[in-house]
Coordinates of C-alpha atoms in Angstrom, one line a residue:
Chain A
X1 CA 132.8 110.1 69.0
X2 CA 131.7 113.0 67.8
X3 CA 131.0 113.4 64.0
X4 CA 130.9 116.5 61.6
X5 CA 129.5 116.4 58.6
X6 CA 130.1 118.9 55.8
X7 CA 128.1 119.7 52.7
X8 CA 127.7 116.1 51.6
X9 CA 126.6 115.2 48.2
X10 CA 125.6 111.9 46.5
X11 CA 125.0 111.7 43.3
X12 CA 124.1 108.3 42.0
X13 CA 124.8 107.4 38.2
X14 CA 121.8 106.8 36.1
X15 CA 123.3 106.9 32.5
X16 CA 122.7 110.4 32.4
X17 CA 122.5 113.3 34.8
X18 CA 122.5 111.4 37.9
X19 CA 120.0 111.1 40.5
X20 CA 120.9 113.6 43.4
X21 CA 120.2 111.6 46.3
X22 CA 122.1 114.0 49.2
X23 CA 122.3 117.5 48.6
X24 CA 124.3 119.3 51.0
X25 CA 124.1 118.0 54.4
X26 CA 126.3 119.9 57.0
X27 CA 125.2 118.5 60.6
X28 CA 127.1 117.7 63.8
X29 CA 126.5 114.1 65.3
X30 CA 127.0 114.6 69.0
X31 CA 129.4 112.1 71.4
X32 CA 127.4 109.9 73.4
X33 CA 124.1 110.7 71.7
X34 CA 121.7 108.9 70.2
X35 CA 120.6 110.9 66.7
X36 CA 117.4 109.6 64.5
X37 CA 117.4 110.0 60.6
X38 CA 113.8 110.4 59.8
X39 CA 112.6 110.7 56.5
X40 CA 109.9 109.5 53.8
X41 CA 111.3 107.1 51.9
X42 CA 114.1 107.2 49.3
X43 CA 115.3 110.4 50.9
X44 CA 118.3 109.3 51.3
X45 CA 118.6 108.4 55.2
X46 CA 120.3 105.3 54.7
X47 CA 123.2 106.5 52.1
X48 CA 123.9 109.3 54.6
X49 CA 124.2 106.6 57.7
X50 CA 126.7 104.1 54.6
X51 CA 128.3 107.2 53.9
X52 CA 129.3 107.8 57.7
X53 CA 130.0 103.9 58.1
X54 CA 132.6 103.8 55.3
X55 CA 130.0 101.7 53.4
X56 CA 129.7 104.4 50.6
X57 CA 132.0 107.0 49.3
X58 CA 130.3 110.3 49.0
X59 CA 130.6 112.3 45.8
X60 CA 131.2 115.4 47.5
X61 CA 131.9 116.8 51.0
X62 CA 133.8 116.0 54.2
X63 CA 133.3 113.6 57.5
X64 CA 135.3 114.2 60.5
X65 CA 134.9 111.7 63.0
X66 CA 137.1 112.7 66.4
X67 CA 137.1 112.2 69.7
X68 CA 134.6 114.9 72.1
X69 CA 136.3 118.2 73.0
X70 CA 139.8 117.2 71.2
X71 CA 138.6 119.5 68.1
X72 CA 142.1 119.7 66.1
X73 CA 143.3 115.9 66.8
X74 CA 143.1 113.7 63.8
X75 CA 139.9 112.5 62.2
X76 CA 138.9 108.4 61.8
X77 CA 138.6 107.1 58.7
X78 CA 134.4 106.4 58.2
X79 CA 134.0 103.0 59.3
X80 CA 137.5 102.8 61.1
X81 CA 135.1 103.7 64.7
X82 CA 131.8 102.6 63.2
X83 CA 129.8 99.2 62.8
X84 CA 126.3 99.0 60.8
X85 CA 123.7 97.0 61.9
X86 CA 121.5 96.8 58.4
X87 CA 117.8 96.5 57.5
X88 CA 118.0 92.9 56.7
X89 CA 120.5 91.8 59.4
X90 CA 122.8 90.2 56.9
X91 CA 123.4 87.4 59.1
X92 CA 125.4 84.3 57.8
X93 CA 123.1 81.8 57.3
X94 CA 125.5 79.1 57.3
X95 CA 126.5 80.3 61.1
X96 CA 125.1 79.4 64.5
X97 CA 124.8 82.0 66.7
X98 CA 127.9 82.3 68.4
X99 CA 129.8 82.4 65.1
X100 CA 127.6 84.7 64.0
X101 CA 128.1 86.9 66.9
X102 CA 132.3 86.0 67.0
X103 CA 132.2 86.6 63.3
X104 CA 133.9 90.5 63.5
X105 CA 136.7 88.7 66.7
X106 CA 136.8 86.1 64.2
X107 CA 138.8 88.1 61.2
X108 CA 140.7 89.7 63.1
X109 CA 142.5 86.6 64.6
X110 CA 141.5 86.5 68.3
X111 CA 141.5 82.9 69.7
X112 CA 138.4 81.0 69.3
X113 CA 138.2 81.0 73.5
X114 CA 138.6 84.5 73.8
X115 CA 136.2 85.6 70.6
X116 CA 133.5 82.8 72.4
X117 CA 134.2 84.5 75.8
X118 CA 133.6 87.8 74.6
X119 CA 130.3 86.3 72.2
X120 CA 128.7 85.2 75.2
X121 CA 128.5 87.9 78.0
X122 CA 126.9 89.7 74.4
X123 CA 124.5 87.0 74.1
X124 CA 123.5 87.3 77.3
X125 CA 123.3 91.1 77.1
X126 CA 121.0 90.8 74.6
X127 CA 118.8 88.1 76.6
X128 CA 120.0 85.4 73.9
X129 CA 121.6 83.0 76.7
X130 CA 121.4 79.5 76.2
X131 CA 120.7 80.4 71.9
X132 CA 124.2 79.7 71.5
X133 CA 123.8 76.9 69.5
X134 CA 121.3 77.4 67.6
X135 CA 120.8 78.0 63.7
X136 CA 119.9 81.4 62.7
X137 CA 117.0 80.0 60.4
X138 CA 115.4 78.8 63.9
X139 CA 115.3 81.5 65.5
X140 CA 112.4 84.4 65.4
X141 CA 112.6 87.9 63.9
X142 CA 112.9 89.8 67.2
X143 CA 115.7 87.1 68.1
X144 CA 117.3 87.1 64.7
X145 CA 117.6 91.4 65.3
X146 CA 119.0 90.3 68.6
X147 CA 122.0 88.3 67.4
X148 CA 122.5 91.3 64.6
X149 CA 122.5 93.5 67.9
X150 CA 125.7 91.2 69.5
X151 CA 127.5 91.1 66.5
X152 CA 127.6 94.4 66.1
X153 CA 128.1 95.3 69.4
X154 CA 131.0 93.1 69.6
X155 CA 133.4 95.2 67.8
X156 CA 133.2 97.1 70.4
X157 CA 133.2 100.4 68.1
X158 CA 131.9 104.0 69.6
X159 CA 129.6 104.7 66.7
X160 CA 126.8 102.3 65.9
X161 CA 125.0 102.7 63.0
X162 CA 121.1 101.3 63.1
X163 CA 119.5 100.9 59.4
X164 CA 115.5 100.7 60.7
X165 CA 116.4 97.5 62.1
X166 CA 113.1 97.1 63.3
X167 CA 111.3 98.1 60.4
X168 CA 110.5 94.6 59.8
X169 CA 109.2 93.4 63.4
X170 CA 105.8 93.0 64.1
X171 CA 104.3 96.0 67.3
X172 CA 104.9 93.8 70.0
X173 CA 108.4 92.8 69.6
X174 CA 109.2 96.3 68.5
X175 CA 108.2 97.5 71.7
X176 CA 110.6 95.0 73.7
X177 CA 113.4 95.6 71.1
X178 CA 113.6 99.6 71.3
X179 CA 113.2 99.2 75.2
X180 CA 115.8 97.1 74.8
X181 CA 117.8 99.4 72.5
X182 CA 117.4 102.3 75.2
X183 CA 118.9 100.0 78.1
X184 CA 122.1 98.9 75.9
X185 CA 122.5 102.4 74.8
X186 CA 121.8 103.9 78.5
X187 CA 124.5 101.5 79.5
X188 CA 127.5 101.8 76.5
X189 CA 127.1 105.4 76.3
X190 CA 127.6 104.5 72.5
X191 CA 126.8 106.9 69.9
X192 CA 124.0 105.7 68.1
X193 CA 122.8 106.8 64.5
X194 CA 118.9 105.7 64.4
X195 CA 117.4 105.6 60.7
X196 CA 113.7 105.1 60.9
X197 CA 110.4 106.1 58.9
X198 CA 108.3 105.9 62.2
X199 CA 107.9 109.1 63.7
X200 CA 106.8 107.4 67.4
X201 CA 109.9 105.2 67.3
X202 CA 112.4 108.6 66.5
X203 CA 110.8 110.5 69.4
X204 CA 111.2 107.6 71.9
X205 CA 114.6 106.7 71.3
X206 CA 116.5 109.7 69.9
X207 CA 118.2 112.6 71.9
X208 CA 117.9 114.8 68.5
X209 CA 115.6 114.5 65.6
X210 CA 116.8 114.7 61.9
X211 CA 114.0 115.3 59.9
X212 CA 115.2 115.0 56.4
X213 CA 113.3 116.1 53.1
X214 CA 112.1 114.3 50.3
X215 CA 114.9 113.5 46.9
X216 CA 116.9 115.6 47.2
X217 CA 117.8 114.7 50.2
X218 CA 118.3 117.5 52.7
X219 CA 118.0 118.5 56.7
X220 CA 114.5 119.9 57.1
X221 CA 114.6 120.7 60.5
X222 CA 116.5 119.3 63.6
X223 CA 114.8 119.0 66.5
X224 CA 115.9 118.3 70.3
X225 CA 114.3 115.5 72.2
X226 CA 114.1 116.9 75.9
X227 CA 112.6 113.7 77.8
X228 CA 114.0 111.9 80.3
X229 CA 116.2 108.9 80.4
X230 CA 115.9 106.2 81.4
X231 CA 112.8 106.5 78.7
X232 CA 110.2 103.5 78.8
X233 CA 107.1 103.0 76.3
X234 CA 104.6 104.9 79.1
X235 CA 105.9 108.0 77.4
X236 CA 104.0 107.8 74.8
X237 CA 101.0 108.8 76.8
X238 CA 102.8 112.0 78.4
X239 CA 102.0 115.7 76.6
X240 CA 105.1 115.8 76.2
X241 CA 105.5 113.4 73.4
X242 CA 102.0 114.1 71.9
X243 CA 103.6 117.6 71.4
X244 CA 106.6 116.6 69.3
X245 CA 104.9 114.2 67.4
X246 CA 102.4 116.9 66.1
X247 CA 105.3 118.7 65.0
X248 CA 107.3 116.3 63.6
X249 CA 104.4 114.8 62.0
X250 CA 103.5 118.1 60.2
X251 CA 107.0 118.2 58.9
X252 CA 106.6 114.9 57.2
X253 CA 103.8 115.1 56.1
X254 CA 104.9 118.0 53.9
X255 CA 107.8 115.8 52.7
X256 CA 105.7 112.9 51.7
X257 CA 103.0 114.8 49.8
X258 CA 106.3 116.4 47.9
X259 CA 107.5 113.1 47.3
X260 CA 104.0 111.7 46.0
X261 CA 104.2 114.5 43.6
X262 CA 107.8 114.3 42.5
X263 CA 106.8 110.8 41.4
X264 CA 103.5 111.7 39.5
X265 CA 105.3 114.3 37.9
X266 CA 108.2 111.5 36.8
X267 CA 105.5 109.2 36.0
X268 CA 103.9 111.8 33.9
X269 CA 107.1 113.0 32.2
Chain B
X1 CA 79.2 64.9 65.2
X2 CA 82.9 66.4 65.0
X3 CA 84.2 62.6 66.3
X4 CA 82.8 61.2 63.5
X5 CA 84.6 63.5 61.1
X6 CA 87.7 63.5 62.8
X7 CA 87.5 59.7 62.4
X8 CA 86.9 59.8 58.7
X9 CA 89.8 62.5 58.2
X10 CA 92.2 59.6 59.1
X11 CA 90.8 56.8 57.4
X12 CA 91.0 58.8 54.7
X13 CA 94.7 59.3 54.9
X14 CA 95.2 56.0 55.9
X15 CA 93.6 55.2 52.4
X16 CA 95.7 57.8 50.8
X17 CA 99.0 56.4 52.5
X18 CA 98.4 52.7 51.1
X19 CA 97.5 54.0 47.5
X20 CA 101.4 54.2 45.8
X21 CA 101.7 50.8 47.2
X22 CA 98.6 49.4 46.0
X23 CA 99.1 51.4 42.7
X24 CA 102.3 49.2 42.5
X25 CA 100.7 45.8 43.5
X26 CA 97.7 46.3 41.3
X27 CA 100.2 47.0 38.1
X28 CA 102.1 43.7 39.3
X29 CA 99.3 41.7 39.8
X30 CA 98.1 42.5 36.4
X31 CA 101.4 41.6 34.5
X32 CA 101.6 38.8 36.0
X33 CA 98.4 37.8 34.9
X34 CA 98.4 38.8 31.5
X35 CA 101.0 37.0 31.0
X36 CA 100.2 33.8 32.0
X37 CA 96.1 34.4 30.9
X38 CA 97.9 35.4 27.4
X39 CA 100.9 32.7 27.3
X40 CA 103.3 35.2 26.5
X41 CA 107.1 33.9 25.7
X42 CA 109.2 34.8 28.3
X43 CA 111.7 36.3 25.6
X44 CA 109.6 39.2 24.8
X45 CA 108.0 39.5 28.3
X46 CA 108.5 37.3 31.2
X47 CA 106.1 37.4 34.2
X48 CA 107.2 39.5 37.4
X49 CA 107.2 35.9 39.6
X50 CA 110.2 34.8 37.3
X51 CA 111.7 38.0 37.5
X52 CA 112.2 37.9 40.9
X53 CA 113.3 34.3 41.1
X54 CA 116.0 35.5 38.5
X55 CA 117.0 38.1 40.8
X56 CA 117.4 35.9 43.5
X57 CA 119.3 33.5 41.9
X58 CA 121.5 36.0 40.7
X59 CA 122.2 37.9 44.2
X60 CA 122.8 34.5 45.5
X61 CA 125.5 33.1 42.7
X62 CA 127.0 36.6 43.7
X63 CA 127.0 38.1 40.0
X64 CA 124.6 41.0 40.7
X65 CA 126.6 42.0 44.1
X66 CA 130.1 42.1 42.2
X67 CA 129.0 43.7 39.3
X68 CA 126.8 45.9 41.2
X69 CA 129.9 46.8 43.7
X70 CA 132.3 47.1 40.4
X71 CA 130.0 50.1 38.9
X72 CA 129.5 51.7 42.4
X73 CA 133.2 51.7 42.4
X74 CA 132.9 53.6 39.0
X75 CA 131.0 56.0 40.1
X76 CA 132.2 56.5 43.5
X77 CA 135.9 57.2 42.1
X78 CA 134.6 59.3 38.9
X79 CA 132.1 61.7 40.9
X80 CA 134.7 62.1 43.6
X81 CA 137.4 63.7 40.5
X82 CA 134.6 65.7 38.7
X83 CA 133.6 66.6 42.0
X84 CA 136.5 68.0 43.3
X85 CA 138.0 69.4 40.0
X86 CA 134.7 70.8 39.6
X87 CA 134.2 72.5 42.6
X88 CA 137.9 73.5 42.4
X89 CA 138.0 74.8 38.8
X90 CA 134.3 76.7 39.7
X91 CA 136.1 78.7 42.4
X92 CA 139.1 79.6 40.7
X93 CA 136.8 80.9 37.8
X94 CA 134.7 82.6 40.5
X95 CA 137.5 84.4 41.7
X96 CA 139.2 85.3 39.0
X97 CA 138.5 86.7 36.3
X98 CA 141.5 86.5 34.3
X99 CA 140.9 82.5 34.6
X100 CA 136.7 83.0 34.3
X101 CA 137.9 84.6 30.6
X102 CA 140.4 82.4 29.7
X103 CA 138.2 79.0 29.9
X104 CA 134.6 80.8 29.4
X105 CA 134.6 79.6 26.0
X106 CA 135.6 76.1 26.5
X107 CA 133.0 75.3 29.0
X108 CA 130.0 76.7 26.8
X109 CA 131.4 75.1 24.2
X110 CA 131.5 71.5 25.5
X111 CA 128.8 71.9 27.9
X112 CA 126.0 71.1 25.8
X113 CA 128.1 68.6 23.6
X114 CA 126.3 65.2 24.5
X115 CA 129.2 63.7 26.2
X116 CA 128.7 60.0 25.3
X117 CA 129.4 61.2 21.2
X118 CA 132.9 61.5 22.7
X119 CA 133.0 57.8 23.5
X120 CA 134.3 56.7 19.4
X121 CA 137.6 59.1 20.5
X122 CA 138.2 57.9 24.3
X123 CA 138.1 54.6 23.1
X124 CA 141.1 55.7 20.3
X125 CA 143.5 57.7 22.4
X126 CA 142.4 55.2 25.9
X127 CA 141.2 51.6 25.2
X128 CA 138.2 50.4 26.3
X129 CA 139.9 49.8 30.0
X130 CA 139.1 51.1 33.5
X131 CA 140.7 54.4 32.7
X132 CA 138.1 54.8 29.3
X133 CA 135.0 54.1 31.9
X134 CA 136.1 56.8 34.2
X135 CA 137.3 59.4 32.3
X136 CA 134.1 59.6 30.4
X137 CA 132.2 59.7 33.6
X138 CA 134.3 62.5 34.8
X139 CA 134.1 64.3 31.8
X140 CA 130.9 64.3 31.8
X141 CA 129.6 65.3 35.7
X142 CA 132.6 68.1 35.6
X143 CA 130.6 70.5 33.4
X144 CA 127.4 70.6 35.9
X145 CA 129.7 71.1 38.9
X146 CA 131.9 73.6 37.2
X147 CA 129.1 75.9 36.2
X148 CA 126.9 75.6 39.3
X149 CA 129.8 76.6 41.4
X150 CA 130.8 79.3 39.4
X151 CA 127.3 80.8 39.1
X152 CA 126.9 80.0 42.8
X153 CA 130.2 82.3 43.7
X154 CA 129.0 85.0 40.8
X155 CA 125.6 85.6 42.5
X156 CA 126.6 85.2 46.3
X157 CA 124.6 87.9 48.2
X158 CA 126.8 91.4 48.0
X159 CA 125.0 92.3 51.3
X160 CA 126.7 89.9 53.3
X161 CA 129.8 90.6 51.4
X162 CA 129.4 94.6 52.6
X163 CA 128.7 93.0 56.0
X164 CA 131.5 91.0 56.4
X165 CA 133.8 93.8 54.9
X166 CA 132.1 96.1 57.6
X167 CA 132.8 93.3 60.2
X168 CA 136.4 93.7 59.3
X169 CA 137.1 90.8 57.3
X170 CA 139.8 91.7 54.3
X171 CA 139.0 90.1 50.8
X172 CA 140.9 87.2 51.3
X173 CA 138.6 86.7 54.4
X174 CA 135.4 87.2 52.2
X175 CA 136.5 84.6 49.3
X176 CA 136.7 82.2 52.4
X177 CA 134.1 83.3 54.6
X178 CA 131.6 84.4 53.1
X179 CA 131.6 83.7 49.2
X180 CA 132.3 80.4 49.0
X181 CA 129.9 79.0 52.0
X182 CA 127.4 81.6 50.1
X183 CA 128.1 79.3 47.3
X184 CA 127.3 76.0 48.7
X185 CA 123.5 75.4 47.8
X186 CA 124.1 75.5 44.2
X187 CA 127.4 73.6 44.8
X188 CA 125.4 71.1 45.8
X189 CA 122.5 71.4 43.1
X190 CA 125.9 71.0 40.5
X191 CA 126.5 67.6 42.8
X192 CA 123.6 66.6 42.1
X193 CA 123.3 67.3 38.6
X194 CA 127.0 65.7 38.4
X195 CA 125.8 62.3 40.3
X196 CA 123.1 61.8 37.9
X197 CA 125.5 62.1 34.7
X198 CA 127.8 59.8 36.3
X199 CA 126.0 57.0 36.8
X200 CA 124.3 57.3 33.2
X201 CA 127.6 57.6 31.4
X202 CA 129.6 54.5 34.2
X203 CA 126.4 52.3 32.4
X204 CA 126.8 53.6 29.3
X205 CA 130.7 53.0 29.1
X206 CA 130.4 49.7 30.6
X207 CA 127.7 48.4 27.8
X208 CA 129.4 50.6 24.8
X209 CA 133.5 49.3 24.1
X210 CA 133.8 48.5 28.0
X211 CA 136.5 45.3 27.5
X212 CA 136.4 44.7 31.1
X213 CA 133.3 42.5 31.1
X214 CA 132.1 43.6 34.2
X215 CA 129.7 46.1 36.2
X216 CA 125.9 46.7 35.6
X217 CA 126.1 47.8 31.9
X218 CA 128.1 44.7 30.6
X219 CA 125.7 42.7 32.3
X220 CA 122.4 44.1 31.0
X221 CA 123.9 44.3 27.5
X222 CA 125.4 40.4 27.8
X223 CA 121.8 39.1 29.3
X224 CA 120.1 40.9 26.3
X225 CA 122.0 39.9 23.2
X226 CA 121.6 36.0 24.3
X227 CA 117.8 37.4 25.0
X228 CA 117.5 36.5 29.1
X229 CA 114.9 38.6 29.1
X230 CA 113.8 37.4 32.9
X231 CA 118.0 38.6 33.8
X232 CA 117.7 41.7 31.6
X233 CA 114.6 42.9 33.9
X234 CA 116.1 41.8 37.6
X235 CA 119.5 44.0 36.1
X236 CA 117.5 47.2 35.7
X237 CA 115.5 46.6 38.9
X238 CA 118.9 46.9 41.0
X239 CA 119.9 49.6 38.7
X240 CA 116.7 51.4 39.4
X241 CA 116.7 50.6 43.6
X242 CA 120.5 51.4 43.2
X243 CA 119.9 55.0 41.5
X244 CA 117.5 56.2 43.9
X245 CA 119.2 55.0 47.0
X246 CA 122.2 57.1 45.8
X247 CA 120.5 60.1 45.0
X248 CA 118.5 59.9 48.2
X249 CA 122.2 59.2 50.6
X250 CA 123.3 62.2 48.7
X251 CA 120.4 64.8 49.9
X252 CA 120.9 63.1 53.2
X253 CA 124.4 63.9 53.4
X254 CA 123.5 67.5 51.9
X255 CA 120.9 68.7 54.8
X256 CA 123.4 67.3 57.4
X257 CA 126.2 69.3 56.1
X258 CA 124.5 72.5 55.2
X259 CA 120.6 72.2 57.4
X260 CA 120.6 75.8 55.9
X261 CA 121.2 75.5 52.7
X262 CA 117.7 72.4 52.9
X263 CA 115.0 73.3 50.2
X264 CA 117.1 76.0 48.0
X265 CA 119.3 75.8 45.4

């Protein structure tokens, strides 16, 4: 699904003026692609990926979310085509993992065979077979991301929308999980909205950089990710990659020194 | 040199592992011989020996098993009604907040009334029957329950609630779903809370007005006005065994119902 987006604006109510937190994005989300939201912190990556997921209502400015090449049919509602897999997983604590997974089947009244079919080919997919059973709270943090991964992927909806899920992991199950990421997303042909901080992780997964600047939030610059696919962690050696990481790396930088500042100046005033 | 402290690591927890029991015999073993050293009257403290051949006696004539299974049959049947109205009530508030309004004010304002003040005015409008025993034991554990599972549904986590919601679930689906289960540890802390009002007030009701000269209570007060000191003690060690195996079959049942839920409240 493709997905336009048109001078958005988010203002957040403080009590007074508001805090601008999106200030004009217009950008095009291509079909099929994955897209990384990179950005220092509090610049407003995540809103924009709520805002697209139906999660939050913008103050100002349109989405379109259509089908590739049908430009005039009618657009989706946000979230109608969309599932969010969060930061913190939000899984149900009180579930196992199969009715975590079935959760999404679940509400929507699909016969506990059918939704436990369907929940275990995605267990599998994500190398969670034979986890079925078990209680979140036992499982480890690349696992728990895994079981997020199936019951989001269950909904079985084009656009999936990725909140730094692996912000929290520690490097080595990172590695495995983005790897992992690639080959479900090399095999769905999903259309994948990344938000990360790490510039290394936006490089290696995405098809097309978003580098966004500090509050306000705004596109800096958007940059095209020509490496090959099927993309494995070796690439971080190549020139290649060395190259856009320089680049993007200078871009950020900017942005984070402007964001130290903005909050020396508001701890000043 | 490291088998050596390895082997002194676990004599000393061995040592550690005796002490509450030793603690306990030690405290006996001194009672007991006070007492006798001393020649104290048995009326004002008898020695733990006769204690215990009270309580024999008394599980044996059957007295402390049927009054011991009367005021489990108390509690049992008022913890299940505050329980459930509780729990009920606490949702309903939770969900509403056209009912959360409307009975806000009673509950803070009889929450922190000591409930066994109210025992002069059940005894007026109910007797001193069954029905006087148990309502004051309901009244009493409701409050806890009520309030845990309303605060429980208030503050369940609006993350999951935005998950569920973006997992398709409609609101009715997330009062269900997600709220309520997100509820259950304090629902349980209020259960708890609840148990250990209930069996205070069942005792209380049974020694205070009770005219049906039976369970724990009417015992301990009975043996104490005709100054069986020796009965009075062997009553409030069954109470005390009885309490903590209660409380102890109730955290049980709580980690096998909600293994999540085990440690947080």
């Amino acid at each position: 699904m493709d997905i336009f987006v048109d001078s958005l604006v988010q203002i957040w109510d403080d009590g007074r003026d508001g805090i601008v937190a999106l200030d004009g994005i217009t950008h095009h989300f291509r079909s099929g692609k994955l897209t990384c939201l990179l950005g220092p912190s509090g610049c407003g990556k995540t809103t924009l990926a709520q805002i697209i997921g139906g999660i939050e209502r913008a103050t100002r400015g349109t989405i379109r979310i259509a089908m590739p090449h049908q430009p005039n049919s009618q657009s989706a509602r946000p979230g109608e085509c969309s599932v969010m897999m969060w930061q913190n997983l939000n899984l149900f604590p009180w579930r196992n993992v199969i009715d975590n997974v079935a959760f999404g089947p679940e509400m929507s009244g699909v016969s506990r065979e059918k939704r436990y079919e369907r929940a275990r080919e995605l267990i599998a997919l994500v190398g969670l077979k034979h986890f079925e059973n078990k209680n979140c709270s036992q499982l480890s943090g690349g696992m728990r991301q895994r079981v997020a991964l199936a019951r989001a992927l269950i909904m079985d909806r084009p656009i999936l929308l990725m909140d730094e899920p692996f912000a929290a992991l520690d490097a080595q199950t990172k590695i495995v999980m983005q790897e992992e990421l690639t080959r479900i997303f090399e095999l769905t042909g999903k259309t994948i909205l990344f938000v990360t901080h790490a510039i290394d992780e936006a490089i290696l997964l995405g098809d097309e950089v978003v580098v966004m600047t500090a509050r306000p939030g705004r596109i800096k610059e958007v940059i095209n990710i020509d490496l090959p696919r099927p993309r494995s962690q070796e690439l971080i050696n190549s020139k290649e990659f060395g190259q856009y990481y320089e680049r993007i790396l200078h871009l950020i930088r900017e942005e984070v020194l402007n964001a130290m500042q903005q909050q020396n100046e508001a701890a000043e005033g | 040199m490291a088998a050596f402290s390895k082997r002194s690591t676990k004599r000393d927890t061995l040592w550690l592992r005796v002490l509450p029991t030793a603690s306990v015999l030690l405290f006996l073993v001194l009672w007991e011989a006070v007492v006798r050293l001393r020649g104290i009257t048995p009326i004002v403290l008898p020695a733990p020996s006769s204690i215990l051949d009270y309580l024999l006696t008394m599980i044996l004539d059957g007295s402390i098993p049927y009054n011991l299974g009367v005021t489990f049959l108390r509690i049992v049947v008022g913890f299940l009604i505050a329980g459930s109205l509780g729990i009920l009530v606490g949702i309903l508030m939770g969900m509403s907040r056209v009912i959360a309004r409307v009975l806000d004010p009673w509950i803070a304002a009889l929450y922190p009334l000591p409930k066994i003040s109210l025992i002069p005015l059940l005894i007026i409008w109910l007797g001193t029957g069954e029905i006087y025993i148990i309502t004051i034991s309901v009244v009493s554990a409701f409050f806890p329950v009520v309030i845990s599972t309303y605060s429980g549904i208030r503050q369940a986590d609006q993350n999951l609630v935005r998950a569920a919601r973006d997992l398709g679930a409609n609101a009715r689906q997330i009062q269900m779903k997600v709220i309520v289960p997100a509820a259950i540890p304090s629902i349980f802390a209020g259960l708890q809370l609840g148990m250990g009002v209930t069996i205070i007030l069942v005792v209380a009701a049974e020694m205070i007005g009770g005219s049906t000269q039976s369970g724990m209570g009417y015992l301990l007060i009975r043996y104490g006005q005709v100054m069986e000191t020796e009965k009075v003690f062997a009553g409030l060690i069954v109470l005390a065994v009885f309490g903590a195996v209660i409380i102890k079959t109730q955290s049980y049942i709580e980690r096998v119902v909600a293994p999540w839920a085990a440690g947080k409240d």
